[in-house]
PDB file of C-alpha atoms in Angstrom:
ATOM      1  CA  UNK A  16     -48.737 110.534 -43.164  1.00  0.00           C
ATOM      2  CA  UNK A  17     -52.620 110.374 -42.929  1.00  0.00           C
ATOM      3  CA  UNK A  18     -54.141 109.901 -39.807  1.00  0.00           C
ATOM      4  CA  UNK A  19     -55.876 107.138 -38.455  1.00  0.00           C
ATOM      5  CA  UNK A  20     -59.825 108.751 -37.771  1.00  0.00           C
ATOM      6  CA  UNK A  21     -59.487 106.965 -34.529  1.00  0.00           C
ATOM      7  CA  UNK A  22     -56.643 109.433 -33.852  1.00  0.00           C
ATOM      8  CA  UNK A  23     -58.383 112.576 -34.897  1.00  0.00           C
ATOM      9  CA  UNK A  24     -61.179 111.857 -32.657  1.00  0.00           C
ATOM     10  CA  UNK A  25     -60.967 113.488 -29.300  1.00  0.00           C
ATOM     11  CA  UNK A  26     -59.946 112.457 -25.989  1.00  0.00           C
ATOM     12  CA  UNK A  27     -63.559 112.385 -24.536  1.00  0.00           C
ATOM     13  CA  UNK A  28     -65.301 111.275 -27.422  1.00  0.00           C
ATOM     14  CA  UNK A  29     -63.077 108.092 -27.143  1.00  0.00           C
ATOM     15  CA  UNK A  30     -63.525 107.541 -23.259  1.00  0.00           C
ATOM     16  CA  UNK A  31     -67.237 108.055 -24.637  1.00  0.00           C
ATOM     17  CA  UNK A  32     -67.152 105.293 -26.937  1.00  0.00           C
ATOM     18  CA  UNK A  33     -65.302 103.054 -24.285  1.00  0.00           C
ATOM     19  CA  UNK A  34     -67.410 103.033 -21.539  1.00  0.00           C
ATOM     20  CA  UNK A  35     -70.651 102.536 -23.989  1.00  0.00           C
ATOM     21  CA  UNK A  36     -68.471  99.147 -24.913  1.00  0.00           C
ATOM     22  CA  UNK A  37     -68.086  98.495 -21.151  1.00  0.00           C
ATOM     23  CA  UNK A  38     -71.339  99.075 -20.251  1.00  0.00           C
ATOM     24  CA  UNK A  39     -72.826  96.677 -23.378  1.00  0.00           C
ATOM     25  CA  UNK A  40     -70.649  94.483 -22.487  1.00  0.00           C
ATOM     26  CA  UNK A  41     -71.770  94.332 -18.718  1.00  0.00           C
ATOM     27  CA  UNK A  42     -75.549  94.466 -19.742  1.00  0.00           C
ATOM     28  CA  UNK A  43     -75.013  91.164 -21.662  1.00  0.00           C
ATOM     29  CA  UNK A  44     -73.509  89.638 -18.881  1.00  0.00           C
ATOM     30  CA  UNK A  45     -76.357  90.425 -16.413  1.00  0.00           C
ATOM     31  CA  UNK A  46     -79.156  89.177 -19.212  1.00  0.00           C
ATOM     32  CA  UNK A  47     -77.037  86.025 -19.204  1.00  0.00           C
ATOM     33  CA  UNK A  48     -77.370  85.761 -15.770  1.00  0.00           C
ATOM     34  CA  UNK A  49     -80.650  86.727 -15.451  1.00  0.00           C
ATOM     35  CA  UNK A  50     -81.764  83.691 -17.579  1.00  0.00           C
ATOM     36  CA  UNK A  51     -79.605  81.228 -15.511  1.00  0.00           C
ATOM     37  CA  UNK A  52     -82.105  82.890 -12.256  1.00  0.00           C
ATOM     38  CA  UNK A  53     -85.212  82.601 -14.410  1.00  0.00           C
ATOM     39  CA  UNK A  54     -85.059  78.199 -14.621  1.00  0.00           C
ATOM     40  CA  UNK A  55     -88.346  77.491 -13.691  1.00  0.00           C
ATOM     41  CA  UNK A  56     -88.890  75.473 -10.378  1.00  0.00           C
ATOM     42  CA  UNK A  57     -89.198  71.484 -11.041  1.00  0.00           C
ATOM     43  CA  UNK A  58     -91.519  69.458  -9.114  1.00  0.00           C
ATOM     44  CA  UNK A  59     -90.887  65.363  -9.218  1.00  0.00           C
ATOM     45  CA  UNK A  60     -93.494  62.862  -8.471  1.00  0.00           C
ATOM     46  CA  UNK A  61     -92.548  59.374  -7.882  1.00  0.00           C
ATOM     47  CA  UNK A  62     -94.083  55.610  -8.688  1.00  0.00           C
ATOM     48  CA  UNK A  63     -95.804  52.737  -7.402  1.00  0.00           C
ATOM     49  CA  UNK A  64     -94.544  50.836  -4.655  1.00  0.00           C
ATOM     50  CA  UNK A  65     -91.759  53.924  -3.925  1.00  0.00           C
ATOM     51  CA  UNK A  66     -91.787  56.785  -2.938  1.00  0.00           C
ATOM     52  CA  UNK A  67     -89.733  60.187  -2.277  1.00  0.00           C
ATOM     53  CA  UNK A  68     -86.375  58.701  -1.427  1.00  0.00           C
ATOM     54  CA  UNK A  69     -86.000  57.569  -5.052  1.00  0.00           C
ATOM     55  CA  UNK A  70     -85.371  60.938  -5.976  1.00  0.00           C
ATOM     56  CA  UNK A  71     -82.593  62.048  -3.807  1.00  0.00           C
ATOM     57  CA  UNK A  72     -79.613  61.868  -6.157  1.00  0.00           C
ATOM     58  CA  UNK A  73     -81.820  63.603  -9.192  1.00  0.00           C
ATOM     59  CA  UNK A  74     -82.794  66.414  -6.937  1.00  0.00           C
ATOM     60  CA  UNK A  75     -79.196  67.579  -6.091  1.00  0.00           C
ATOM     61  CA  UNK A  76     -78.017  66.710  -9.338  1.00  0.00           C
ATOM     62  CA  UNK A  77     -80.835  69.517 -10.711  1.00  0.00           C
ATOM     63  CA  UNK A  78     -80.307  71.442  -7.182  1.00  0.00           C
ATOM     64  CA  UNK A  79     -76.397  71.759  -8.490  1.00  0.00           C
ATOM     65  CA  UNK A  80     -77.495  72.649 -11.470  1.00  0.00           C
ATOM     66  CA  UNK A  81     -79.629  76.016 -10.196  1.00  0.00           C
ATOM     67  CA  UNK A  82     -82.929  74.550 -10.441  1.00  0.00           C
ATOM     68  CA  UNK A  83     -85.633  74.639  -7.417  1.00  0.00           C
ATOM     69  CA  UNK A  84     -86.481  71.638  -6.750  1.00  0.00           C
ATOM     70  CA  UNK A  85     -89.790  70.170  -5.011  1.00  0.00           C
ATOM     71  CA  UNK A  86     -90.138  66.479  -4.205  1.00  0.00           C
ATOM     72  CA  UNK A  87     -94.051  65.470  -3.696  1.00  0.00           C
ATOM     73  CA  UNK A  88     -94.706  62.720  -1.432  1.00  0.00           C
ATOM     74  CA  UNK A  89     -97.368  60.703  -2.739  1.00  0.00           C
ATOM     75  CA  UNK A  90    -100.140  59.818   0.162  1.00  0.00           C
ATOM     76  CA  UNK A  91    -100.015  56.189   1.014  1.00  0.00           C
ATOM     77  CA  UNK A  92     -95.876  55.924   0.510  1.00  0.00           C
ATOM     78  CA  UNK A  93     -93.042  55.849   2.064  1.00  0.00           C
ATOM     79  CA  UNK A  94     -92.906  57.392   5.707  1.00  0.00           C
ATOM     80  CA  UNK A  95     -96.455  58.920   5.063  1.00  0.00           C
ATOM     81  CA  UNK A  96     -99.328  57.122   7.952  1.00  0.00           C
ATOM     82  CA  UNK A  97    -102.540  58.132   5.775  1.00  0.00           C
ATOM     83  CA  UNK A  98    -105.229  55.253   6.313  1.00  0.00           C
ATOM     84  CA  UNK A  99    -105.095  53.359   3.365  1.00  0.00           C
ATOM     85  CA  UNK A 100    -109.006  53.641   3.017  1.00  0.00           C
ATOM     86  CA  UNK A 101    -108.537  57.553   2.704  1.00  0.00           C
ATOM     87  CA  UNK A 102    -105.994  57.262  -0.012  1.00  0.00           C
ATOM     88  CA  UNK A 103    -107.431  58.726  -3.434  1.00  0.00           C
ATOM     89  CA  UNK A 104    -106.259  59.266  -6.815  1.00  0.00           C
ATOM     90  CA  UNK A 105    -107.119  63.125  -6.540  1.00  0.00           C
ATOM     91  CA  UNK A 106    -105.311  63.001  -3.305  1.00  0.00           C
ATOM     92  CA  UNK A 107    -102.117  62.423  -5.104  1.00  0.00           C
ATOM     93  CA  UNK A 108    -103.110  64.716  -7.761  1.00  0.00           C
ATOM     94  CA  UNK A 109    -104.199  67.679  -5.118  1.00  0.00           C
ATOM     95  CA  UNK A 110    -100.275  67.348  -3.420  1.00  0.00           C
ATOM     96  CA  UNK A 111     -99.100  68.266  -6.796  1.00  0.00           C
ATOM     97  CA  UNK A 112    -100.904  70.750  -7.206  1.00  0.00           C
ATOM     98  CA  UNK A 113     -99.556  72.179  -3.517  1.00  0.00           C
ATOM     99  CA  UNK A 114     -96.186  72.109  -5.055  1.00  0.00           C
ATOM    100  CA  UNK A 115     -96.950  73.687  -7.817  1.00  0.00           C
ATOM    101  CA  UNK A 116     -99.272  76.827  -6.213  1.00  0.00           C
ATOM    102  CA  UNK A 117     -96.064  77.460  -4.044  1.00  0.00           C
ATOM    103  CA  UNK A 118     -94.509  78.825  -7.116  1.00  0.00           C
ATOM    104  CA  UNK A 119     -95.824  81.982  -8.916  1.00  0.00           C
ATOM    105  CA  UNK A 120     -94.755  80.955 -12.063  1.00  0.00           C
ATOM    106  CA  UNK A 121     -95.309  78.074 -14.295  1.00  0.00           C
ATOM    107  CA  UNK A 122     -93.364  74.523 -13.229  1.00  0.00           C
ATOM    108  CA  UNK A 123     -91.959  71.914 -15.054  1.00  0.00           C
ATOM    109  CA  UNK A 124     -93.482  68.611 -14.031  1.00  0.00           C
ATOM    110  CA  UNK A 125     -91.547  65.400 -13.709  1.00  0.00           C
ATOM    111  CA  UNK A 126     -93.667  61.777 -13.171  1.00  0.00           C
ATOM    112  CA  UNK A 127     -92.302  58.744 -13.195  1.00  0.00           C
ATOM    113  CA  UNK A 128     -94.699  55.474 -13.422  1.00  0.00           C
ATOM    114  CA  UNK A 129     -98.245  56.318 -11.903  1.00  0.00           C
ATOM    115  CA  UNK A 130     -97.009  59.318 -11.343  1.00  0.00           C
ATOM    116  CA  UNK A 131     -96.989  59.973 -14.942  1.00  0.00           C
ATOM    117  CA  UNK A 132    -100.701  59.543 -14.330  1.00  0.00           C
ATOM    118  CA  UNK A 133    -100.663  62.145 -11.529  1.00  0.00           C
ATOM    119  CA  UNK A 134     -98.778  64.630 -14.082  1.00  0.00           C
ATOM    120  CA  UNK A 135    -101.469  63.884 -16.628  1.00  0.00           C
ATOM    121  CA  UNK A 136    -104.498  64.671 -14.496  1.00  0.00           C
ATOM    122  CA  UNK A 137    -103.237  67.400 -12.439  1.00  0.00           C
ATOM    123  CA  UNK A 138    -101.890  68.870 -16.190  1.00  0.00           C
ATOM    124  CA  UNK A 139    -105.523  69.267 -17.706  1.00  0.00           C
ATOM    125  CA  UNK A 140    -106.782  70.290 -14.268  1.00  0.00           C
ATOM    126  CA  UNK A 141    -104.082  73.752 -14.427  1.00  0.00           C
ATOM    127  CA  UNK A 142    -102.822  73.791 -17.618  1.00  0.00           C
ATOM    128  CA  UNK A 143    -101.532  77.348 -17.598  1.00  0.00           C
ATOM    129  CA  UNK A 144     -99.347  76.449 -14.708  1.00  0.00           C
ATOM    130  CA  UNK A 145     -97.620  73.844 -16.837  1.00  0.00           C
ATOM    131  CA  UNK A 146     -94.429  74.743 -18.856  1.00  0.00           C
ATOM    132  CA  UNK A 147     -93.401  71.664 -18.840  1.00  0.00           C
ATOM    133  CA  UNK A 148     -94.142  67.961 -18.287  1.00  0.00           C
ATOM    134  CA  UNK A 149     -91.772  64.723 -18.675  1.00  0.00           C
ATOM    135  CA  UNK A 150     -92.430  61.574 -18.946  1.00  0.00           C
ATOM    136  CA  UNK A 151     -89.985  59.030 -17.266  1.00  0.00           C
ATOM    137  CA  UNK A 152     -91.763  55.489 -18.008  1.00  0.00           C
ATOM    138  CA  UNK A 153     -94.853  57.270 -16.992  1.00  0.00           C
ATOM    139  CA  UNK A 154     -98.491  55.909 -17.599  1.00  0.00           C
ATOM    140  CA  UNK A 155    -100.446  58.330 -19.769  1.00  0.00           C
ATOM    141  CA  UNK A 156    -104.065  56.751 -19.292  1.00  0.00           C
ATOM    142  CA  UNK A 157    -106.359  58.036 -21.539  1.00  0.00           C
ATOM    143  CA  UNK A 158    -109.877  60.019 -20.501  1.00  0.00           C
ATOM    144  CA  UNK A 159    -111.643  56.830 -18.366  1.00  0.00           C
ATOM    145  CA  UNK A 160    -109.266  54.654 -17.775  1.00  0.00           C
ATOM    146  CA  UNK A 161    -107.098  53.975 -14.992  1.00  0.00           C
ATOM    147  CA  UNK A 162    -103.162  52.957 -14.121  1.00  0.00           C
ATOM    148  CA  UNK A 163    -104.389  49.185 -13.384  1.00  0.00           C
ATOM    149  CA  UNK A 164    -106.467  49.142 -17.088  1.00  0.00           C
ATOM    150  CA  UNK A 165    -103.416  50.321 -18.475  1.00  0.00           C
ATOM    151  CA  UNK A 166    -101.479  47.860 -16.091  1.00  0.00           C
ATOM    152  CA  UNK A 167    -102.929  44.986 -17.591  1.00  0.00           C
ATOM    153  CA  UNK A 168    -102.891  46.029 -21.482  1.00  0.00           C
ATOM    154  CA  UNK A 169     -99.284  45.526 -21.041  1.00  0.00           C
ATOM    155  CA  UNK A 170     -99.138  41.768 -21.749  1.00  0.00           C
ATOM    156  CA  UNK A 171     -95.107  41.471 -21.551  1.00  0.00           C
ATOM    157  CA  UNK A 172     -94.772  43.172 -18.382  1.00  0.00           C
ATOM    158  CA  UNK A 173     -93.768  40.957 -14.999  1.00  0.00           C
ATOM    159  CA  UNK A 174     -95.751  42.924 -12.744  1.00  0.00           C
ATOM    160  CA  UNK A 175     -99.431  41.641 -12.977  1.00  0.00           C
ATOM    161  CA  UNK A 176     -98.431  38.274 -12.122  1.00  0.00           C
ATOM    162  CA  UNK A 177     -96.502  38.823  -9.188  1.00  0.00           C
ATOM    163  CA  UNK A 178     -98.789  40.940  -7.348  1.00  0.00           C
ATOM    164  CA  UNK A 179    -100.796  40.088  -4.212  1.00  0.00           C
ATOM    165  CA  UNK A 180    -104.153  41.617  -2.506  1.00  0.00           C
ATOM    166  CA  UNK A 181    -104.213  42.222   0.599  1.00  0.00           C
ATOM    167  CA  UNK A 182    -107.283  40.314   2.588  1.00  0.00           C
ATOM    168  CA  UNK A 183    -109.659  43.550   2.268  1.00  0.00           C
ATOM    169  CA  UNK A 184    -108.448  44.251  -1.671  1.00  0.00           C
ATOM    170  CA  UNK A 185    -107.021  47.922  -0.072  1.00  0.00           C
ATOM    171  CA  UNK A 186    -103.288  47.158  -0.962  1.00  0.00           C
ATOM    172  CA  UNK A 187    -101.649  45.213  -3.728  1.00  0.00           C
ATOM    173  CA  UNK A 188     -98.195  43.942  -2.511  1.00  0.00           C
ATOM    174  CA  UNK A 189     -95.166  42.059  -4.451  1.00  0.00           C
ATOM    175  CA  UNK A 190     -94.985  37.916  -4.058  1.00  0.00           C
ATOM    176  CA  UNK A 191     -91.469  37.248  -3.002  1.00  0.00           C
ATOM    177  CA  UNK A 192     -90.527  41.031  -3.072  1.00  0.00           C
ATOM    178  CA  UNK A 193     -86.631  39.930  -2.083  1.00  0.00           C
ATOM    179  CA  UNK A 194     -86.463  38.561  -5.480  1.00  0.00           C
ATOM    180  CA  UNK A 195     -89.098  39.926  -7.453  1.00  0.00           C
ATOM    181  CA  UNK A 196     -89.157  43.681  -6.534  1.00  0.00           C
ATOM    182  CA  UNK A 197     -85.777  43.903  -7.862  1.00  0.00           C
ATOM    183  CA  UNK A 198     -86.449  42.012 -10.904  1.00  0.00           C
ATOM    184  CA  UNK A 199     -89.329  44.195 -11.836  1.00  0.00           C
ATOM    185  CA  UNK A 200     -88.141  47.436 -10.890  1.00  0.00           C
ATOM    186  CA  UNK A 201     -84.168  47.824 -11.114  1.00  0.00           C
ATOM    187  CA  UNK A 202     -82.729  44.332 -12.972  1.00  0.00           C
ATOM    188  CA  UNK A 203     -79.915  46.296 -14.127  1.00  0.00           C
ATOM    189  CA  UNK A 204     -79.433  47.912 -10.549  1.00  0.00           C
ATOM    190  CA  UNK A 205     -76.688  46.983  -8.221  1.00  0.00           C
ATOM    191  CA  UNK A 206     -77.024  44.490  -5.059  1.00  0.00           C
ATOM    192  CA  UNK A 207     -76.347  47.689  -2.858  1.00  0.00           C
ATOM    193  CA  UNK A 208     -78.905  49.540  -5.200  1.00  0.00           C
ATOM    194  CA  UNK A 209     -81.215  47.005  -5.204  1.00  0.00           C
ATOM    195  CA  UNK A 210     -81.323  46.293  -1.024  1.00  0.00           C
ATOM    196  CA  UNK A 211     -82.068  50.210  -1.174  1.00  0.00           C
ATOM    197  CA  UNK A 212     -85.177  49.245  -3.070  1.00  0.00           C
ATOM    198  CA  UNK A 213     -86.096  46.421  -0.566  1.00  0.00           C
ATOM    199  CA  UNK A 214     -85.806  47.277   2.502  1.00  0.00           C
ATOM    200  CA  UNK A 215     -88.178  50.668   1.903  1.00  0.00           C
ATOM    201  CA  UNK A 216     -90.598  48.284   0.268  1.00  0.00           C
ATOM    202  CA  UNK A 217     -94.291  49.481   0.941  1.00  0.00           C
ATOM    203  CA  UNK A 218     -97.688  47.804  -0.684  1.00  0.00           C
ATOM    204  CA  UNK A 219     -99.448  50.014  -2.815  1.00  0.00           C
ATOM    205  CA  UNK A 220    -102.880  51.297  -2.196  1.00  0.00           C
ATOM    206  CA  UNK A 221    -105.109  49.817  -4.776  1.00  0.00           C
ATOM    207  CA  UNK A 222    -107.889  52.422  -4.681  1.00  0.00           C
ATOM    208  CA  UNK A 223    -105.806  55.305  -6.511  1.00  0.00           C
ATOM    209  CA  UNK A 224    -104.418  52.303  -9.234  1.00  0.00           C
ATOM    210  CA  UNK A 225    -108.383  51.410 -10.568  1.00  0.00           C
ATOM    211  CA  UNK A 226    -109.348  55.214 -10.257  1.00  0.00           C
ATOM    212  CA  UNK A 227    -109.906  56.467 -13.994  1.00  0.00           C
ATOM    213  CA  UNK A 228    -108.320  59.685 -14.831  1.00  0.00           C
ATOM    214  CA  UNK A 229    -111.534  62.249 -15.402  1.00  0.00           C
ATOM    215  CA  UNK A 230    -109.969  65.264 -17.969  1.00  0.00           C
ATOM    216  CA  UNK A 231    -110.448  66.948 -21.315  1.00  0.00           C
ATOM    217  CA  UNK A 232    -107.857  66.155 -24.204  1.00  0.00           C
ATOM    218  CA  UNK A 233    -108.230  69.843 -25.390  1.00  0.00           C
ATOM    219  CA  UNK A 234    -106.883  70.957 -21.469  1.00  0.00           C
ATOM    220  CA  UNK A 235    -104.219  68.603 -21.292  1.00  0.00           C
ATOM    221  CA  UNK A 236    -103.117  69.404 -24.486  1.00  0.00           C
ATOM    222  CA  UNK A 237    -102.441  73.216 -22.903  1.00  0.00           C
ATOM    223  CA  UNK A 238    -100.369  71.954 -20.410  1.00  0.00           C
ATOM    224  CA  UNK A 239     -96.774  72.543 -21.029  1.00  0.00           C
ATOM    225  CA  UNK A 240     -94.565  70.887 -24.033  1.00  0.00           C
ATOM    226  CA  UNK A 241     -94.464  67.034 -23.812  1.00  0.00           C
ATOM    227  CA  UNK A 242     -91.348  65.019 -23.344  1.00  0.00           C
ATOM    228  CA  UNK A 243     -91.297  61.079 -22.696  1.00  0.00           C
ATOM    229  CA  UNK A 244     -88.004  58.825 -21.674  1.00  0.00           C
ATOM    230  CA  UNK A 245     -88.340  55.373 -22.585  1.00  0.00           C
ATOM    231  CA  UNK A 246     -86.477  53.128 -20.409  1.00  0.00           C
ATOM    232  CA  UNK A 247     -85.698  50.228 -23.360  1.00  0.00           C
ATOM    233  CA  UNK A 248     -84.875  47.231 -20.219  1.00  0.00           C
ATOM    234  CA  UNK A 249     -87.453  48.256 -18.432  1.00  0.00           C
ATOM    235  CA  UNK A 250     -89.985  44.932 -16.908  1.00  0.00           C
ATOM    236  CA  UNK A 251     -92.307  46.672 -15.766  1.00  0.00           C
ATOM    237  CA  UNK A 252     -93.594  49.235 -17.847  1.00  0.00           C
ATOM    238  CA  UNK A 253     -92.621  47.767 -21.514  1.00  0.00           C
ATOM    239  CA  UNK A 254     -90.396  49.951 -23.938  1.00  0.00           C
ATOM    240  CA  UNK A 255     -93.326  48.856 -26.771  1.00  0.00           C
ATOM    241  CA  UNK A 256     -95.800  50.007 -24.293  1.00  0.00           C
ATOM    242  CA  UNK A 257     -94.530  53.050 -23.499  1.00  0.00           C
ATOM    243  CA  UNK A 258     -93.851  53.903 -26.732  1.00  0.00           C
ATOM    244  CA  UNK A 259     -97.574  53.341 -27.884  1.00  0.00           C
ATOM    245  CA  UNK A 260     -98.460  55.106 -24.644  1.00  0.00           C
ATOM    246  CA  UNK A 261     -96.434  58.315 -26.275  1.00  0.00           C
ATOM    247  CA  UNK A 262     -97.512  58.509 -29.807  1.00  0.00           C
ATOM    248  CA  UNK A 263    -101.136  58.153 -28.379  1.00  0.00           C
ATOM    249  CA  UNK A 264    -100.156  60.981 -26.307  1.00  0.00           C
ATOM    250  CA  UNK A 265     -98.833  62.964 -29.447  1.00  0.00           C
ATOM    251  CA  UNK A 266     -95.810  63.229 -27.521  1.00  0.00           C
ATOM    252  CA  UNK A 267     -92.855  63.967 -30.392  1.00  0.00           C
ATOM    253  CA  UNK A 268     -89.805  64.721 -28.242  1.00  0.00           C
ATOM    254  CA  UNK A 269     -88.940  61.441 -26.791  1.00  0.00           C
ATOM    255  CA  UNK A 270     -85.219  60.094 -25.411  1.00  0.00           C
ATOM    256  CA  UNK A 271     -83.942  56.875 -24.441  1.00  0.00           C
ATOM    257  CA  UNK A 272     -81.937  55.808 -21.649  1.00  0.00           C
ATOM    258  CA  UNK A 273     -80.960  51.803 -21.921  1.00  0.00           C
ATOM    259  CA  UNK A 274     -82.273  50.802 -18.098  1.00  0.00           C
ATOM    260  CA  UNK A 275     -85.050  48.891 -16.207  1.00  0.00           C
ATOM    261  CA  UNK A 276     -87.958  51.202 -14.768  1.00  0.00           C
ATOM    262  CA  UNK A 277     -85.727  52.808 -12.382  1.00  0.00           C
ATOM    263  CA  UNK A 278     -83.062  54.793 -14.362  1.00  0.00           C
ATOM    264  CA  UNK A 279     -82.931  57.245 -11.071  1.00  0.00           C
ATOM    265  CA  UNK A 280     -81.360  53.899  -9.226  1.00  0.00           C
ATOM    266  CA  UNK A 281     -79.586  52.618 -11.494  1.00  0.00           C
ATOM    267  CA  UNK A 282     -78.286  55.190 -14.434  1.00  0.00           C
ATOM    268  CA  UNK A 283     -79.059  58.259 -11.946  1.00  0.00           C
ATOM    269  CA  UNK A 284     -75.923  60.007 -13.971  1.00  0.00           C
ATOM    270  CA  UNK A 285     -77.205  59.528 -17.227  1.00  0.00           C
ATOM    271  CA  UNK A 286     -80.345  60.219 -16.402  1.00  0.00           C
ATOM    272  CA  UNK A 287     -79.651  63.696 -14.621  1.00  0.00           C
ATOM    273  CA  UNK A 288     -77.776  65.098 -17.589  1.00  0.00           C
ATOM    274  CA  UNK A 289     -80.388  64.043 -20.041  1.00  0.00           C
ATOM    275  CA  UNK A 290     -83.372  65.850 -17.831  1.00  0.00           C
ATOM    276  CA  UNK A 291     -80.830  69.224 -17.791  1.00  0.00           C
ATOM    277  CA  UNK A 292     -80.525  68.875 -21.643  1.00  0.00           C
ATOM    278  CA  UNK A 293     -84.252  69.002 -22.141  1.00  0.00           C
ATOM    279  CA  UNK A 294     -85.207  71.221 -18.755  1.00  0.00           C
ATOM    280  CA  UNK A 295     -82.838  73.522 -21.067  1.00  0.00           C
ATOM    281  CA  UNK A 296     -84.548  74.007 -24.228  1.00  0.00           C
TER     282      UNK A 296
END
């Protein structure tokens, strides 16, 4: 009977072979895991009349996931005393840019409402510190205009009409916000999810909302690949809008979720696994 050449080879030669199979196989296994320690950090920015605490179920979900995960608090919001009269667009846009310089790599951006504005400035302002930036019903103002121009060029949104300024025109606040906060932010919330929203109500400072955004196409355009989210129920910021908003944008991979502006609230599961699909690509 012939023998097999695996046979004829030698004892060592075979233990040779074997541990140069191990060894492969072991190297693969620490790439692998090399990528999973590689995901680049994510930095969130929230909306208009919210702030941080909107986020807090999205960053564990992406915490659980492996991700660092840096929540900006916008000047002006939430817990945050600033002076209303010192609260600037570029302020918002410098704490982004905080978060991001305590990374030495490049960051995936996340803005949701203005703070798609934010994103969009502080994008052409370090574009090679961009990998990524996503949309989430975000305003993408164009060179010279600002978050209230855009505000107002969406004629089916409820928010114009129901806001209120404040005696020296430094905040704009909700009429009724019981009812119409709610309405225009999270219809499709629950009441538990909804009283969340209310009872850390805050007016907005108006000065950062009129503020055109001052950048170059060409260096936004180098910041990171593009993503948008449409939110199809959403009152406040249009799905037609934001869709125009996009393509104006050039912004070709786009998702949907089916929720009002506040999908974090309100779909915060669906949302999460659609960010880890794209943060993954």
């Amino acid at each position: 009977m012939k023998k097999s050449k695996m046979n004829s080879l030698p004892l060592k030669t075979i233990s040779n072979l074997f541990l140069l199979l191990f060894t492969t196989i072991s190297n693969a296994s620490c790439s692998n895991d090399d990528a999973e320690a590689k995901k680049s950090p994510v930095i969130l920015v929230h909306g208009a009349w919210q702030a941080s605490y909107v986020w807090d179920t999205t960053e564990s979900d992406l915490k659980a996931a492996g991700y660092n995960v840096t929540v900006v608090k916008l000047p002006g919001h939430g817990d945050d005393t600033t002076p209303t009269y010192q609260v600037s667009f570029q302020s918002y846009v410098d704490e982004v840019k905080k978060a991001i310089n305590a990374y030495n790599e490049p960051v995936i951006l996340i803005g949701h409402s203005l703070g798609g504005a934010v994103i969009t400035q502080t994008a052409s302002e370090v574009p090679q510190k961009i990998k990524k930036l996503i949309y989430i019903a975000g305003f993408i103002p164009q060179n010279g205009k600002s978050v209230l121009d855009y505000s107002q060029m969406d004629t089916a949104s409820l928010l114009p009409a129901s806001l209120k300024l404040s005696e020296d025109q430094t905040l704009a606040g909700i009429v009724n916000p019981e009812v119409n906060l709610p309405k225009i932010f999270a219809q499709d919330a629950t009441d538990v999810q909804k009283q969340f929203l209310v009872t850390r109500y805050k007016a907005e400072p108006t000065i950062p909302l009129g503020t055109p955004l001052n950048y170059k196409t060409a260096d936004y355009n180098l910041g990171g690949i593009k993503y948008y989210i449409f939110t199809t129920a959403d009152n406040t910021i249009t799905y037609g809008f934001q869709q125009e908003m996009a393509k104006s944008a050039g912004i070709a991979n786009t998702y949907t979720i089916n929720s009002g502006h506040s999908p974090f609230i309100s779909k915060t599961a669906e949302l999460s696994k659609l960010l880890k699909e794209i943060l993954s690509h």
